[in-house]
């Protein structure tokens, strides 16, 4: 978390992955509510920075898990208004940025089945 080049390294790793089957997944090993508030905020900020860098390399679709992390990513991407799109599962739709070609799924911790992430990705394959 202290390395300022880490978000760029992750974005480069994402770009190098074969996305023919499933998109790469970036995650933390601790849930934000299991770590101190300051560290949780740093993790959320890291994911937001990674998303911004991912847009710069051409990524347009994001599946973000965690309410606070979702908020940090949406704020960092600065996409403005969204339209609600198709449901991945009840209560969790894809949303489309009105001003850009970006689609996002913002999943809080309590929603979604065990295969939620696969279902979300299959919609855009």
Short mmCIF file of C-alpha atoms in Angstrom, two decimals:
data_model
loop_
_atom_site.label_atom_id
_atom_site.label_comp_id
_atom_site.label_asym_id
_atom_site.label_seq_id
_atom_site.Cartn_x
_atom_site.Cartn_y
_atom_site.Cartn_z
CA UNK A 1 0.00 0.00 0.00
CA UNK A 2 2.97 2.31 0.45
CA UNK A 3 4.38 1.75 -3.05
CA UNK A 4 3.10 4.51 -5.38
CA UNK A 5 3.89 2.35 -8.44
CA UNK A 6 1.72 -0.55 -7.27
CA UNK A 7 -1.53 0.58 -9.00
CA UNK A 8 0.35 0.92 -12.30
CA UNK A 9 1.92 -2.52 -11.84
CA UNK A 10 -1.51 -4.04 -11.29
CA UNK A 11 -2.91 -2.26 -14.37
CA UNK A 12 -0.02 -3.62 -16.44
CA UNK A 13 -0.69 -7.11 -15.08
CA UNK A 14 -4.37 -6.75 -16.06
CA UNK A 15 -3.38 -5.71 -19.58
CA UNK A 16 -1.14 -8.78 -19.96
CA UNK A 17 -3.87 -11.30 -19.06
CA UNK A 18 -5.69 -13.48 -21.56
CA UNK A 19 -9.32 -12.40 -21.35
CA UNK A 20 -10.76 -14.90 -23.81
CA UNK A 21 -12.53 -16.79 -21.04
CA UNK A 22 -12.83 -14.64 -17.91
CA UNK A 23 -11.49 -11.23 -17.03
CA UNK A 24 -8.67 -10.98 -14.49
CA UNK A 25 -9.72 -10.42 -10.90
CA UNK A 26 -7.96 -8.09 -8.48
CA UNK A 27 -8.83 -8.49 -4.82
CA UNK A 28 -7.55 -7.93 -1.30
CA UNK A 29 -7.13 -10.85 1.07
CA UNK A 30 -8.86 -9.08 3.96
CA UNK A 31 -12.36 -7.66 3.91
CA UNK A 32 -12.36 -3.95 4.64
CA UNK A 33 -14.45 -4.39 7.78
CA UNK A 34 -11.82 -6.78 9.17
CA UNK A 35 -9.02 -4.24 9.15
CA UNK A 36 -8.54 -0.90 10.84
CA UNK A 37 -10.42 1.99 9.30
CA UNK A 38 -7.28 3.74 8.02
CA UNK A 39 -6.03 0.62 6.26
CA UNK A 40 -9.49 -0.11 4.84
CA UNK A 41 -9.55 3.39 3.36
CA UNK A 42 -6.10 2.81 1.83
CA UNK A 43 -7.29 -0.46 0.26
CA UNK A 44 -10.38 1.27 -1.19
CA UNK A 45 -8.17 4.05 -2.56
CA UNK A 46 -5.85 1.48 -4.12
CA UNK A 47 -8.74 -0.14 -5.98
CA UNK A 48 -9.91 3.29 -7.15
CA UNK A 49 -6.42 4.08 -8.49
CA UNK A 50 -6.25 0.71 -10.25
CA UNK A 51 -9.63 1.40 -11.91
CA UNK A 52 -8.45 4.80 -13.17
CA UNK A 53 -5.33 3.23 -14.65
CA UNK A 54 -7.38 0.38 -16.13
CA UNK A 55 -9.52 2.91 -18.01
CA UNK A 56 -6.32 4.39 -19.46
CA UNK A 57 -5.41 1.01 -20.96
CA UNK A 58 -8.86 0.54 -22.46
CA UNK A 59 -10.85 -1.33 -19.81
CA UNK A 60 -14.51 -0.31 -19.98
CA UNK A 61 -16.35 -2.85 -17.81
CA UNK A 62 -15.87 -3.20 -14.07
CA UNK A 63 -17.31 -5.55 -11.47
CA UNK A 64 -16.66 -4.03 -8.06
CA UNK A 65 -17.41 -5.81 -4.80
CA UNK A 66 -17.88 -4.05 -1.49
CA UNK A 67 -19.98 -1.00 -0.83
CA UNK A 68 -17.18 1.34 0.25
CA UNK A 69 -14.88 0.10 -2.50
CA UNK A 70 -17.65 0.60 -5.07
CA UNK A 71 -18.10 4.17 -3.89
CA UNK A 72 -14.36 4.86 -4.09
CA UNK A 73 -14.14 3.44 -7.63
CA UNK A 74 -17.18 5.37 -8.90
CA UNK A 75 -15.87 8.60 -7.39
CA UNK A 76 -12.39 8.10 -8.89
CA UNK A 77 -13.73 7.30 -12.36
CA UNK A 78 -15.83 10.50 -12.26
CA UNK A 79 -18.37 9.18 -14.73
CA UNK A 80 -21.32 11.27 -13.58
CA UNK A 81 -24.81 9.91 -14.18
CA UNK A 82 -25.65 6.24 -14.73
CA UNK A 83 -28.54 4.37 -16.31
CA UNK A 84 -29.65 1.11 -14.76
CA UNK A 85 -29.13 -1.81 -17.10
CA UNK A 86 -29.88 -5.52 -16.95
CA UNK A 87 -29.86 -7.42 -13.67
CA UNK A 88 -27.06 -9.84 -12.97
CA UNK A 89 -29.09 -11.07 -10.00
CA UNK A 90 -31.92 -9.49 -7.99
CA UNK A 91 -30.72 -6.20 -6.54
CA UNK A 92 -27.47 -6.09 -8.52
CA UNK A 93 -27.74 -4.60 -12.02
CA UNK A 94 -25.18 -3.56 -14.56
CA UNK A 95 -25.15 0.23 -14.74
CA UNK A 96 -24.07 2.27 -17.74
CA UNK A 97 -22.36 5.65 -17.57
CA UNK A 98 -24.40 8.17 -19.57
CA UNK A 99 -21.31 10.17 -20.55
CA UNK A 100 -18.90 7.32 -21.38
CA UNK A 101 -18.81 3.75 -22.73
CA UNK A 102 -18.37 2.27 -19.25
CA UNK A 103 -20.48 -0.44 -17.62
CA UNK A 104 -20.19 -1.31 -13.95
CA UNK A 105 -21.62 -3.79 -11.49
CA UNK A 106 -21.48 -2.51 -7.92
CA UNK A 107 -22.00 -5.42 -5.55
CA UNK A 108 -22.28 -4.94 -1.82
CA UNK A 109 -21.14 -7.76 0.40
CA UNK A 110 -24.58 -9.23 1.03
CA UNK A 111 -25.81 -9.67 -2.53
CA UNK A 112 -25.10 -12.38 -5.03
CA UNK A 113 -24.82 -16.12 -5.30
CA UNK A 114 -21.62 -18.15 -5.19
CA UNK A 115 -21.24 -17.87 -8.99
CA UNK A 116 -22.13 -14.17 -9.12
CA UNK A 117 -18.86 -13.03 -10.69
CA UNK A 118 -19.10 -15.59 -13.47
CA UNK A 119 -22.71 -14.58 -14.20
CA UNK A 120 -21.71 -10.91 -14.31
CA UNK A 121 -18.89 -11.58 -16.77
CA UNK A 122 -20.93 -13.86 -18.99
CA UNK A 123 -23.33 -11.02 -19.73
CA UNK A 124 -20.64 -9.19 -21.72
CA UNK A 125 -18.89 -12.09 -23.41
#
